[in-house]
mmCIF file of C-alpha atoms and ligand atoms in Angstrom:
data_model
loop_
_atom_site.group_PDB
_atom_site.id
_atom_site.type_symbol
_atom_site.label_atom_id
_atom_site.label_comp_id
_atom_site.label_asym_id
_atom_site.label_seq_id
_atom_site.Cartn_x
_atom_site.Cartn_y
_atom_site.Cartn_z
ATOM 1 C CA MET A 1 -0.148 -0.024 0.205
ATOM 2 C CA THR A 2 2.080 2.783 -1.346
ATOM 3 C CA GLU A 3 -0.586 5.258 -0.477
ATOM 4 C CA ASN A 4 0.648 5.296 3.255
ATOM 5 C CA TYR A 5 4.106 6.350 2.282
ATOM 6 C CA GLN A 6 5.965 9.682 3.159
ATOM 7 C CA LEU A 7 6.186 12.201 0.374
ATOM 8 C CA ALA A 8 9.986 11.644 0.271
ATOM 9 C CA THR A 9 9.233 8.098 0.122
ATOM 10 C CA LEU A 10 6.758 8.466 -2.990
ATOM 11 C CA LEU A 11 9.055 10.582 -4.518
ATOM 12 C CA VAL A 12 12.176 8.290 -4.738
ATOM 13 C CA GLN A 13 9.899 5.555 -5.598
ATOM 14 C CA ALA A 14 8.794 7.016 -8.954
ATOM 15 C CA GLY A 15 9.098 4.538 -11.485
ATOM 16 C CA ILE A 16 10.395 1.659 -9.431
ATOM 17 C CA LYS A 17 8.712 -1.617 -9.962
ATOM 18 C CA SER A 18 6.988 0.088 -13.233
ATOM 19 C CA ASP A 19 8.616 -2.866 -15.707
ATOM 20 C CA GLU A 20 7.648 -6.115 -13.819
ATOM 21 C CA ALA A 21 9.176 -7.980 -17.095
ATOM 22 C CA THR A 22 12.755 -6.831 -16.080
ATOM 23 C CA GLY A 23 12.626 -5.588 -13.060
ATOM 24 C CA ALA A 24 14.290 -2.131 -13.996
ATOM 25 C CA LEU A 25 14.594 -0.213 -11.023
ATOM 26 C CA VAL A 26 14.866 2.962 -13.371
ATOM 27 C CA ALA A 27 11.396 3.294 -15.397
ATOM 28 C CA PRO A 28 12.188 2.375 -19.060
ATOM 29 C CA ILE A 29 11.583 5.150 -21.975
ATOM 30 C CA HIS A 30 9.048 3.673 -23.872
ATOM 31 C CA LEU A 31 9.677 5.663 -27.300
ATOM 32 C CA SER A 32 7.113 3.734 -29.510
ATOM 33 C CA THR A 33 4.362 5.662 -30.529
ATOM 34 C CA THR A 34 2.037 2.606 -31.643
ATOM 35 C CA TYR A 35 1.451 -0.839 -29.900
ATOM 36 C CA GLN A 36 0.390 -3.989 -31.409
ATOM 37 C CA HIS A 37 -2.756 -5.541 -30.328
ATOM 38 C CA PRO A 38 -2.791 -9.016 -28.876
ATOM 39 C CA GLU A 39 -5.607 -10.013 -31.230
ATOM 40 C CA PHE A 40 -8.417 -8.282 -33.158
ATOM 41 C CA GLY A 41 -10.470 -6.453 -30.336
ATOM 42 C CA GLN A 42 -7.951 -6.668 -27.800
ATOM 43 C CA SER A 43 -5.532 -4.197 -26.520
ATOM 44 C CA THR A 44 -2.482 -4.188 -24.128
ATOM 45 C CA GLY A 45 -3.710 -0.917 -22.115
ATOM 46 C CA PHE A 46 -1.718 1.299 -24.982
ATOM 47 C CA ASP A 47 -2.720 1.744 -28.413
ATOM 48 C CA TYR A 48 -1.349 5.017 -29.310
ATOM 49 C CA THR A 49 1.108 7.736 -27.471
ATOM 50 C CA ARG A 50 -1.102 10.630 -27.614
ATOM 51 C CA THR A 51 -4.014 8.598 -25.621
ATOM 52 C CA LYS A 52 -1.446 6.970 -23.221
ATOM 53 C CA ASN A 53 2.431 5.918 -23.047
ATOM 54 C CA PRO A 54 4.098 3.461 -20.654
ATOM 55 C CA THR A 55 6.539 6.199 -19.349
ATOM 56 C CA ARG A 56 4.260 8.961 -18.930
ATOM 57 C CA SER A 57 1.694 6.548 -17.081
ATOM 58 C CA THR A 58 4.609 5.779 -14.968
ATOM 59 C CA LEU A 59 5.051 9.510 -14.221
ATOM 60 C CA GLU A 60 1.343 10.385 -13.751
ATOM 61 C CA THR A 61 0.602 7.649 -11.081
ATOM 62 C CA THR A 62 3.480 9.425 -9.070
ATOM 63 C CA LEU A 63 2.210 13.030 -9.673
ATOM 64 C CA ALA A 64 -1.091 11.966 -8.512
ATOM 65 C CA LYS A 65 0.327 10.450 -5.277
ATOM 66 C CA ILE A 66 2.202 13.588 -4.326
ATOM 67 C CA GLU A 67 -0.437 15.858 -4.984
ATOM 68 C CA GLN A 68 -2.711 13.388 -2.941
ATOM 69 C CA ALA A 69 -5.008 13.175 -6.015
ATOM 70 C CA ASP A 70 -6.508 10.336 -7.449
ATOM 71 C CA TYR A 71 -5.718 11.332 -11.214
ATOM 72 C CA ALA A 72 -2.759 13.552 -12.865
ATOM 73 C CA ILE A 73 -2.085 14.318 -16.644
ATOM 74 C CA ALA A 74 1.360 15.012 -17.470
ATOM 75 C CA THR A 75 1.352 17.934 -20.233
ATOM 76 C CA SER A 76 4.283 19.512 -22.589
ATOM 77 C CA SER A 77 4.410 22.567 -20.885
ATOM 78 C CA GLY A 78 2.711 24.782 -17.799
ATOM 79 C CA MET A 79 0.906 26.818 -20.175
ATOM 80 C CA SER A 80 -0.737 23.735 -22.037
ATOM 81 C CA ALA A 81 -1.602 22.617 -18.344
ATOM 82 C CA VAL A 82 -3.148 25.670 -17.997
ATOM 83 C CA VAL A 83 -5.380 25.766 -21.194
ATOM 84 C CA LEU A 84 -6.267 22.005 -20.499
ATOM 85 C CA ALA A 85 -7.561 22.699 -17.219
ATOM 86 C CA PHE A 86 -9.521 25.357 -18.565
ATOM 87 C CA SER A 87 -11.062 23.097 -21.344
ATOM 88 C CA VAL A 88 -13.626 21.641 -18.764
ATOM 89 C CA PHE A 89 -15.335 25.079 -18.605
ATOM 90 C CA ALA A 90 -18.132 26.105 -20.995
ATOM 91 C CA PRO A 91 -17.489 28.975 -23.351
ATOM 92 C CA GLY A 92 -19.003 32.239 -21.577
ATOM 93 C CA SER A 93 -17.629 31.181 -17.978
ATOM 94 C CA ARG A 94 -16.934 33.546 -15.571
ATOM 95 C CA VAL A 95 -13.624 33.551 -13.634
ATOM 96 C CA VAL A 96 -12.301 35.264 -10.665
ATOM 97 C CA ALA A 97 -8.443 35.356 -10.599
ATOM 98 C CA ALA A 98 -5.928 36.816 -8.373
ATOM 99 C CA ARG A 99 -4.541 39.735 -10.227
ATOM 100 C CA ASP A 100 -0.984 39.002 -9.162
ATOM 101 C CA LEU A 101 -0.025 36.026 -11.463
ATOM 102 C CA TYR A 102 2.281 34.716 -13.979
ATOM 103 C CA GLY A 103 1.945 36.833 -17.236
ATOM 104 C CA GLY A 104 2.178 33.891 -19.789
ATOM 105 C CA SER A 105 -1.334 33.072 -17.852
ATOM 106 C CA PHE A 106 -2.488 36.435 -17.712
ATOM 107 C CA ARG A 107 -1.258 36.690 -21.558
ATOM 108 C CA TRP A 108 -3.876 33.476 -22.425
ATOM 109 C CA PHE A 109 -6.698 35.061 -20.161
ATOM 110 C CA LYS A 110 -6.721 38.266 -22.177
ATOM 111 C CA GLN A 111 -6.738 36.584 -25.391
ATOM 112 C CA GLN A 112 -9.499 34.461 -24.240
ATOM 113 C CA GLU A 113 -11.155 37.469 -23.095
ATOM 114 C CA ASP A 114 -10.719 39.462 -26.312
ATOM 115 C CA GLN A 115 -12.222 36.219 -27.987
ATOM 116 C CA GLY A 116 -15.355 36.255 -26.339
ATOM 117 C CA ASN A 117 -14.558 32.734 -24.520
ATOM 118 C CA LEU A 118 -13.868 33.252 -21.354
ATOM 119 C CA PHE A 119 -14.528 36.284 -18.559
ATOM 120 C CA PHE A 120 -12.240 37.436 -15.948
ATOM 121 C CA THR A 121 -12.466 39.605 -12.753
ATOM 122 C CA TYR A 122 -9.406 40.247 -10.922
ATOM 123 C CA THR A 123 -8.877 40.890 -7.447
ATOM 124 C CA ASN A 124 -5.652 42.112 -5.270
ATOM 125 C CA THR A 125 -6.449 40.475 -1.978
ATOM 126 C CA GLU A 126 -8.078 37.280 -0.478
ATOM 127 C CA GLU A 127 -10.997 39.426 0.849
ATOM 128 C CA GLU A 128 -11.332 40.977 -2.584
ATOM 129 C CA MET A 129 -11.377 37.298 -4.141
ATOM 130 C CA ILE A 130 -14.065 35.972 -1.700
ATOM 131 C CA ALA A 131 -16.171 39.070 -2.119
ATOM 132 C CA ALA A 132 -16.236 38.814 -5.695
ATOM 133 C CA ILE A 133 -17.690 35.524 -5.782
ATOM 134 C CA ASP A 134 -20.996 34.987 -6.453
ATOM 135 C CA GLU A 135 -23.698 33.176 -8.001
ATOM 136 C CA THR A 136 -22.376 33.892 -11.414
ATOM 137 C CA THR A 137 -18.906 32.837 -10.591
ATOM 138 C CA ASP A 138 -17.875 29.459 -12.535
ATOM 139 C CA VAL A 139 -14.003 29.255 -11.822
ATOM 140 C CA ILE A 140 -11.967 30.857 -9.090
ATOM 141 C CA TYR A 141 -8.118 30.647 -10.325
ATOM 142 C CA ILE A 142 -5.547 31.211 -7.674
ATOM 143 C CA GLU A 143 -1.626 31.252 -7.933
ATOM 144 C CA THR A 144 -0.627 30.627 -4.159
ATOM 145 C CA PRO A 145 1.920 32.292 -3.147
ATOM 146 C CA THR A 146 1.248 35.087 -6.134
ATOM 147 C CA ASN A 147 3.678 35.752 -8.592
ATOM 148 C CA PRO A 148 5.871 37.954 -8.023
ATOM 149 C CA LEU A 149 4.435 39.357 -4.702
ATOM 150 C CA MET A 150 4.424 36.531 -2.872
ATOM 151 C CA ILE A 151 0.875 36.993 -1.233
ATOM 152 C CA GLU A 152 -0.437 33.769 0.315
ATOM 153 C CA PHE A 153 -4.203 33.036 -0.330
ATOM 154 C CA ASP A 154 -6.046 30.607 1.982
ATOM 155 C CA ILE A 155 -7.176 27.881 -0.312
ATOM 156 C CA ALA A 156 -9.572 26.048 1.968
ATOM 157 C CA LYS A 157 -11.269 29.130 3.003
ATOM 158 C CA ILE A 158 -11.842 30.124 -1.045
ATOM 159 C CA ALA A 159 -12.932 26.809 -1.432
ATOM 160 C CA LYS A 160 -15.408 26.376 0.808
ATOM 161 C CA VAL A 161 -17.251 30.096 -0.688
ATOM 162 C CA ALA A 162 -16.914 28.743 -4.103
ATOM 163 C CA HIS A 163 -18.290 25.559 -3.611
ATOM 164 C CA ASP A 164 -21.259 27.174 -1.751
ATOM 165 C CA TYR A 165 -21.929 29.177 -4.789
ATOM 166 C CA GLY A 166 -21.200 26.175 -6.986
ATOM 167 C CA ALA A 167 -17.920 27.200 -8.958
ATOM 168 C CA ARG A 168 -14.670 25.415 -9.214
ATOM 169 C CA VAL A 169 -11.189 26.041 -8.002
ATOM 170 C CA LEU A 170 -8.011 26.016 -9.904
ATOM 171 C CA VAL A 171 -4.663 25.917 -8.486
ATOM 172 C CA ASP A 172 -1.446 26.737 -9.741
ATOM 173 C CA ASN A 173 0.688 25.025 -7.293
ATOM 174 C CA THR A 174 4.188 25.915 -9.154
ATOM 175 C CA PHE A 175 5.553 27.935 -6.169
ATOM 176 C CA TYR A 176 5.269 25.640 -3.424
ATOM 177 C CA SER A 177 4.975 22.358 -5.023
ATOM 178 C CA PRO A 178 3.670 19.236 -3.025
ATOM 179 C CA ILE A 179 6.269 19.890 -0.480
ATOM 180 C CA TYR A 180 4.920 23.055 0.929
ATOM 181 C CA GLN A 181 1.133 22.360 -0.356
ATOM 182 C CA ASN A 182 -1.499 20.001 -1.527
ATOM 183 C CA PRO A 183 -4.394 22.251 -3.118
ATOM 184 C CA ILE A 184 -6.468 19.147 -3.578
ATOM 185 C CA PRO A 185 -7.525 17.972 0.439
ATOM 186 C CA LEU A 186 -7.771 21.497 0.820
ATOM 187 C CA GLY A 187 -10.411 21.534 -1.340
ATOM 188 C CA ALA A 188 -9.330 22.601 -5.203
ATOM 189 C CA ASP A 189 -11.101 20.855 -7.748
ATOM 190 C CA LEU A 190 -7.873 21.517 -10.330
ATOM 191 C CA VAL A 191 -4.430 22.015 -10.097
ATOM 192 C CA ILE A 192 -1.984 22.547 -12.490
ATOM 193 C CA HIS A 193 1.896 22.954 -12.412
ATOM 194 C CA SER A 194 4.291 24.385 -14.609
ATOM 195 C CA ALA A 195 6.459 21.324 -13.959
ATOM 196 C CA THR A 196 9.366 23.063 -15.732
ATOM 197 C CA LYS A 197 10.089 24.677 -12.662
ATOM 198 C CA TYR A 198 10.633 23.000 -9.204
ATOM 199 C CA LEU A 199 9.132 19.509 -9.955
ATOM 200 C CA SER A 200 11.847 18.688 -12.457
ATOM 201 C CA GLY A 201 14.270 21.053 -10.901
ATOM 202 C CA HIS A 202 17.314 21.186 -13.165
ATOM 203 C CA ASN A 203 16.110 23.718 -16.188
ATOM 204 C CA ASP A 204 16.376 21.014 -18.704
ATOM 205 C CA VAL A 205 12.641 19.829 -19.202
ATOM 206 C CA LEU A 206 9.554 21.789 -20.183
ATOM 207 C CA ALA A 207 6.495 20.010 -18.760
ATOM 208 C CA GLY A 208 2.941 20.661 -17.098
ATOM 209 C CA VAL A 209 0.793 18.909 -14.886
ATOM 210 C CA VAL A 210 -3.007 18.817 -14.413
ATOM 211 C CA VAL A 211 -4.231 17.227 -11.309
ATOM 212 C CA THR A 212 -8.049 16.227 -10.038
ATOM 213 C CA ASN A 213 -9.808 13.984 -7.891
ATOM 214 C CA ASP A 214 -12.810 14.421 -9.658
ATOM 215 C CA LEU A 215 -13.424 11.428 -11.945
ATOM 216 C CA GLU A 216 -15.841 13.460 -14.344
ATOM 217 C CA LEU A 217 -13.504 16.119 -14.445
ATOM 218 C CA PHE A 218 -10.991 13.965 -15.370
ATOM 219 C CA ASP A 219 -12.822 12.046 -17.948
ATOM 220 C CA GLN A 220 -13.142 15.483 -19.568
ATOM 221 C CA LEU A 221 -9.700 16.478 -19.213
ATOM 222 C CA MET A 222 -8.640 13.071 -21.246
ATOM 223 C CA TYR A 223 -10.856 13.497 -23.858
ATOM 224 C CA HIS A 224 -9.274 17.235 -24.639
ATOM 225 C CA TYR A 225 -5.987 15.835 -24.004
ATOM 226 C CA ASN A 226 -6.460 13.065 -26.704
ATOM 227 C CA THR A 227 -8.191 15.234 -29.192
ATOM 228 C CA THR A 228 -5.622 17.828 -29.117
ATOM 229 C CA GLY A 229 -2.552 16.479 -28.422
ATOM 230 C CA PRO A 230 -0.522 18.540 -24.985
ATOM 231 C CA ASN A 231 1.403 15.413 -24.649
ATOM 232 C CA LEU A 232 4.429 15.251 -22.460
ATOM 233 C CA SER A 233 7.251 13.060 -24.773
ATOM 234 C CA PRO A 234 8.395 10.099 -23.142
ATOM 235 C CA LEU A 235 11.770 11.222 -22.997
ATOM 236 C CA ASP A 236 10.509 14.292 -20.998
ATOM 237 C CA SER A 237 8.440 11.852 -18.903
ATOM 238 C CA TYR A 238 11.644 10.166 -17.899
ATOM 239 C CA LEU A 239 13.542 13.223 -16.954
ATOM 240 C CA LEU A 240 10.761 14.513 -15.025
ATOM 241 C CA MET A 241 10.634 11.490 -13.116
ATOM 242 C CA ARG A 242 14.380 11.600 -12.273
ATOM 243 C CA GLY A 243 14.179 15.351 -11.199
ATOM 244 C CA LEU A 244 10.993 14.499 -9.038
ATOM 245 C CA LYS A 245 13.403 11.913 -6.861
ATOM 246 C CA THR A 246 15.152 14.853 -5.451
ATOM 247 C CA LEU A 247 12.239 17.341 -5.017
ATOM 248 C CA LYS A 248 12.267 17.112 -1.328
ATOM 249 C CA LEU A 249 16.022 17.396 -0.664
ATOM 250 C CA ARG A 250 16.292 20.307 -3.530
ATOM 251 C CA MET A 251 13.535 22.441 -1.952
ATOM 252 C CA GLU A 252 14.750 22.259 1.535
ATOM 253 C CA ALA A 253 17.987 23.441 0.526
ATOM 254 C CA ALA A 254 16.402 26.025 -1.345
ATOM 255 C CA THR A 255 14.238 27.160 1.503
ATOM 256 C CA LYS A 256 17.337 27.025 3.774
ATOM 257 C CA ASN A 257 19.352 29.504 1.295
ATOM 258 C CA ALA A 258 16.446 31.524 0.444
ATOM 259 C CA ARG A 259 15.933 32.338 4.333
ATOM 260 C CA GLU A 260 19.495 33.321 4.920
ATOM 261 C CA LEU A 261 19.563 35.572 1.708
ATOM 262 C CA VAL A 262 16.336 37.246 3.118
ATOM 263 C CA THR A 263 18.235 38.310 6.380
ATOM 264 C CA PHE A 264 20.950 39.458 4.206
ATOM 265 C CA LEU A 265 18.780 41.422 1.960
ATOM 266 C CA GLU A 266 16.565 42.840 4.718
ATOM 267 C CA ASN A 267 19.778 44.386 6.274
ATOM 268 C CA HIS A 268 21.402 45.683 2.850
ATOM 269 C CA GLU A 269 21.153 49.663 2.403
ATOM 270 C CA ALA A 270 20.418 49.556 -1.398
ATOM 271 C CA VAL A 271 17.359 47.110 -0.554
ATOM 272 C CA LYS A 272 13.810 48.995 0.040
ATOM 273 C CA GLU A 273 11.533 45.771 0.876
ATOM 274 C CA VAL A 274 11.877 42.143 0.670
ATOM 275 C CA LEU A 275 8.795 40.043 -0.422
ATOM 276 C CA TYR A 276 9.006 36.311 1.579
ATOM 277 C CA THR A 277 6.372 34.220 2.669
ATOM 278 C CA GLY A 278 9.172 32.071 5.039
ATOM 279 C CA LYS A 279 9.205 28.513 2.935
ATOM 280 C CA GLY A 280 10.269 27.839 -0.381
ATOM 281 C CA GLY A 281 13.077 29.342 -2.769
ATOM 282 C CA MET A 282 11.168 32.059 -4.442
ATOM 283 C CA ILE A 283 12.213 35.705 -3.299
ATOM 284 C CA SER A 284 11.032 39.026 -4.576
ATOM 285 C CA PHE A 285 12.861 42.436 -3.614
ATOM 286 C CA LYS A 286 12.681 46.152 -4.229
ATOM 287 C CA VAL A 287 15.790 48.268 -4.672
ATOM 288 C CA LYS A 288 15.668 51.877 -3.938
ATOM 289 C CA ASP A 289 17.293 52.997 -6.831
ATOM 290 C CA GLN A 290 15.896 51.419 -9.978
ATOM 291 C CA LYS A 291 18.108 53.251 -12.409
ATOM 292 C CA ARG A 292 21.020 50.980 -10.821
ATOM 293 C CA ILE A 293 19.000 47.395 -11.954
ATOM 294 C CA PRO A 294 20.740 46.666 -15.293
ATOM 295 C CA SER A 295 24.394 47.172 -13.635
ATOM 296 C CA LEU A 296 23.128 44.609 -10.672
ATOM 297 C CA LEU A 297 21.964 42.301 -13.144
ATOM 298 C CA ASN A 298 25.308 42.540 -15.314
ATOM 299 C CA ASN A 299 27.414 41.947 -12.314
ATOM 300 C CA LEU A 300 26.130 38.639 -11.213
ATOM 301 C CA ASN A 301 28.541 36.149 -11.664
ATOM 302 C CA ILE A 302 26.818 32.982 -9.869
ATOM 303 C CA ILE A 303 23.367 34.003 -10.015
ATOM 304 C CA SER A 304 21.885 33.898 -13.561
ATOM 305 C CA PHE A 305 19.715 36.600 -15.320
ATOM 306 C CA ALA A 306 17.317 34.275 -16.920
ATOM 307 C CA GLU A 307 13.761 33.469 -16.883
ATOM 308 C CA SER A 308 12.277 30.445 -15.078
ATOM 309 C CA LEU A 309 12.431 29.435 -11.413
ATOM 310 C CA GLY A 310 12.707 26.451 -9.374
ATOM 311 C CA GLY A 311 16.011 24.768 -10.697
ATOM 312 C CA VAL A 312 19.068 23.966 -8.694
ATOM 313 C CA GLU A 313 20.783 27.026 -10.359
ATOM 314 C CA SER A 314 20.127 30.275 -8.841
ATOM 315 C CA LEU A 315 18.015 32.578 -11.285
ATOM 316 C CA ILE A 316 17.164 36.475 -11.234
ATOM 317 C CA THR A 317 14.223 37.768 -12.940
ATOM 318 C CA TYR A 318 13.244 41.125 -13.896
ATOM 319 C CA PRO A 319 9.712 40.571 -14.392
ATOM 320 C CA ALA A 320 8.768 44.288 -15.653
ATOM 321 C CA THR A 321 10.661 43.200 -18.926
ATOM 322 C CA GLN A 322 10.535 39.444 -19.042
ATOM 323 C CA THR A 323 7.942 37.031 -17.114
ATOM 324 C CA HIS A 324 5.088 39.789 -16.802
ATOM 325 C CA ALA A 325 6.008 42.000 -19.382
ATOM 326 C CA ASP A 326 2.630 41.139 -21.270
ATOM 327 C CA ILE A 327 0.942 43.015 -18.374
ATOM 328 C CA PRO A 328 0.627 46.604 -19.200
ATOM 329 C CA GLU A 329 2.885 48.806 -16.874
ATOM 330 C CA GLU A 330 -0.153 51.044 -15.436
ATOM 331 C CA VAL A 331 -1.811 47.380 -14.413
ATOM 332 C CA ARG A 332 1.168 46.119 -12.809
ATOM 333 C CA ALA A 333 1.831 49.583 -11.002
ATOM 334 C CA SER A 334 -1.786 49.357 -9.760
ATOM 335 C CA TYR A 335 -0.899 46.446 -7.941
ATOM 336 C CA GLY A 336 2.525 46.916 -6.523
ATOM 337 C CA LEU A 337 4.338 44.962 -9.152
ATOM 338 C CA THR A 338 6.672 48.318 -9.600
ATOM 339 C CA ASP A 339 9.753 48.476 -12.003
ATOM 340 C CA ASP A 340 11.964 48.235 -9.004
ATOM 341 C CA LEU A 341 11.126 44.634 -8.174
ATOM 342 C CA LEU A 342 13.686 41.662 -8.763
ATOM 343 C CA ARG A 343 12.601 37.824 -8.566
ATOM 344 C CA LEU A 344 14.952 35.662 -7.306
ATOM 345 C CA SER A 345 14.569 31.938 -7.634
ATOM 346 C CA VAL A 346 17.249 30.628 -5.026
ATOM 347 C CA GLY A 347 18.856 27.506 -5.758
ATOM 348 C CA ILE A 348 21.059 25.135 -3.902
ATOM 349 C CA GLU A 349 24.592 26.385 -4.005
ATOM 350 C CA ASP A 350 26.987 27.203 -1.596
ATOM 351 C CA ILE A 351 24.890 30.111 0.772
ATOM 352 C CA ILE A 352 28.496 31.680 1.063
ATOM 353 C CA ASP A 353 29.249 32.170 -2.699
ATOM 354 C CA LEU A 354 25.489 33.189 -3.213
ATOM 355 C CA LYS A 355 25.736 35.757 -0.656
ATOM 356 C CA ALA A 356 28.695 37.023 -1.657
ATOM 357 C CA ASP A 357 27.736 37.470 -5.800
ATOM 358 C CA LEU A 358 24.485 39.615 -4.560
ATOM 359 C CA LYS A 359 26.641 41.810 -2.273
ATOM 360 C CA GLN A 360 29.073 42.398 -4.866
ATOM 361 C CA ALA A 361 26.614 43.089 -7.738
ATOM 362 C CA LEU A 362 24.268 45.486 -4.865
ATOM 363 C CA GLU A 363 27.611 47.402 -4.187
ATOM 364 C CA ASN A 364 29.305 47.612 -7.514
HETATM 365 N N1 PLP B 1 2.294 29.128 -13.685
HETATM 366 C C1 PLP B 1 3.556 29.673 -13.108
HETATM 367 C C2 PLP B 1 3.525 29.956 -11.621
HETATM 368 C C3 PLP B 1 4.717 29.834 -14.094
HETATM 369 O O1 PLP B 1 5.844 30.776 -13.442
HETATM 370 C C4 PLP B 1 4.943 29.523 -15.408
HETATM 371 C C5 PLP B 1 6.049 29.771 -16.034
HETATM 372 O O2 PLP B 1 6.805 30.357 -15.868
HETATM 373 C C6 PLP B 1 3.810 29.080 -15.958
HETATM 374 C C7 PLP B 1 2.583 28.590 -15.232
HETATM 375 C C8 PLP B 1 4.078 28.424 -17.256
HETATM 376 O O3 PLP B 1 4.620 27.081 -17.463
HETATM 377 P P1 PLP B 1 5.515 26.911 -18.790
HETATM 378 O O4 PLP B 1 6.704 27.676 -18.949
HETATM 379 O O5 PLP B 1 6.238 25.505 -17.913
HETATM 380 O O6 PLP B 1 4.781 26.688 -20.040
#
């Protein structure tokens, strides 16, 4: 009964006992796109890889377990996971979303709104979100902590209100990962991840996940998945599985480093404000002199100036021109995403080197 295993064990067990024929400890990568039928009218359970692939299925078994859910679907990117999750909602659905979210999700939401497919109400705080939910609401969309302002939303509280009005709750769990948060037991109906980030952890896989406990939703998701093909390839399924094995270690190491960097940044005279929830590897901070941001970014040696997050390597992002560039400047400024903000994805390098690198770049 693997259901009772602890999270670290479930992660390391990914793929083990998946190939009874050989006993291979590491899950095989099944590249075949098609599968021979034993006889007319029979199937091995695998027919065509867009529908189901053995390597991907093995990965999905672990993904469901670590999110404490019944079903998981691995997709080709975080964005295809977002699009797949929304496929279960009818055209014209009304969405209440947290304003502070990944710019790429915002870009797709805007496209949906412009095309008249989905309608959005954006809210800045948990209180505003709860107040915005009513009988016309179909979906609540939450990234918690928010990106990049790092504000936590109470999933259980919001899910209760949403369900009272018959709305569904969709949570993007990319930032915390299952190490710090399982939205399904808290009441979320659907969970998505950009598995490109913490789940894979090495900046070498583009992947996404959709998770649910609801068989009806799962059937709708699978229908759409099989029809439109946002699949994760067998090789990437394998790489993601390998990354998952160290998720707990990586997340703990990143959190330890992040906590030390928060103390360092809070005490540095060039820094105006530090935004951190206390757990995870994501920190945002605002600098006093915005004009110095280019030189700060140019002078970093260990921390790479790059988009993305959640890998073993520390990355620094300037949301105004990178991840959140598709959100108009005045909209960004209206909710606190100002142009003096930098976002740091803290990796697992030695803290001494990370601190020294930030210090010299801030003081350059
Ligand atoms: N959700 C969050 C919170 C993200 O940060 C990202 C990407 O940065 C996405 C979704 C989209 O994922 P992907 O880049 O894997 O398509």
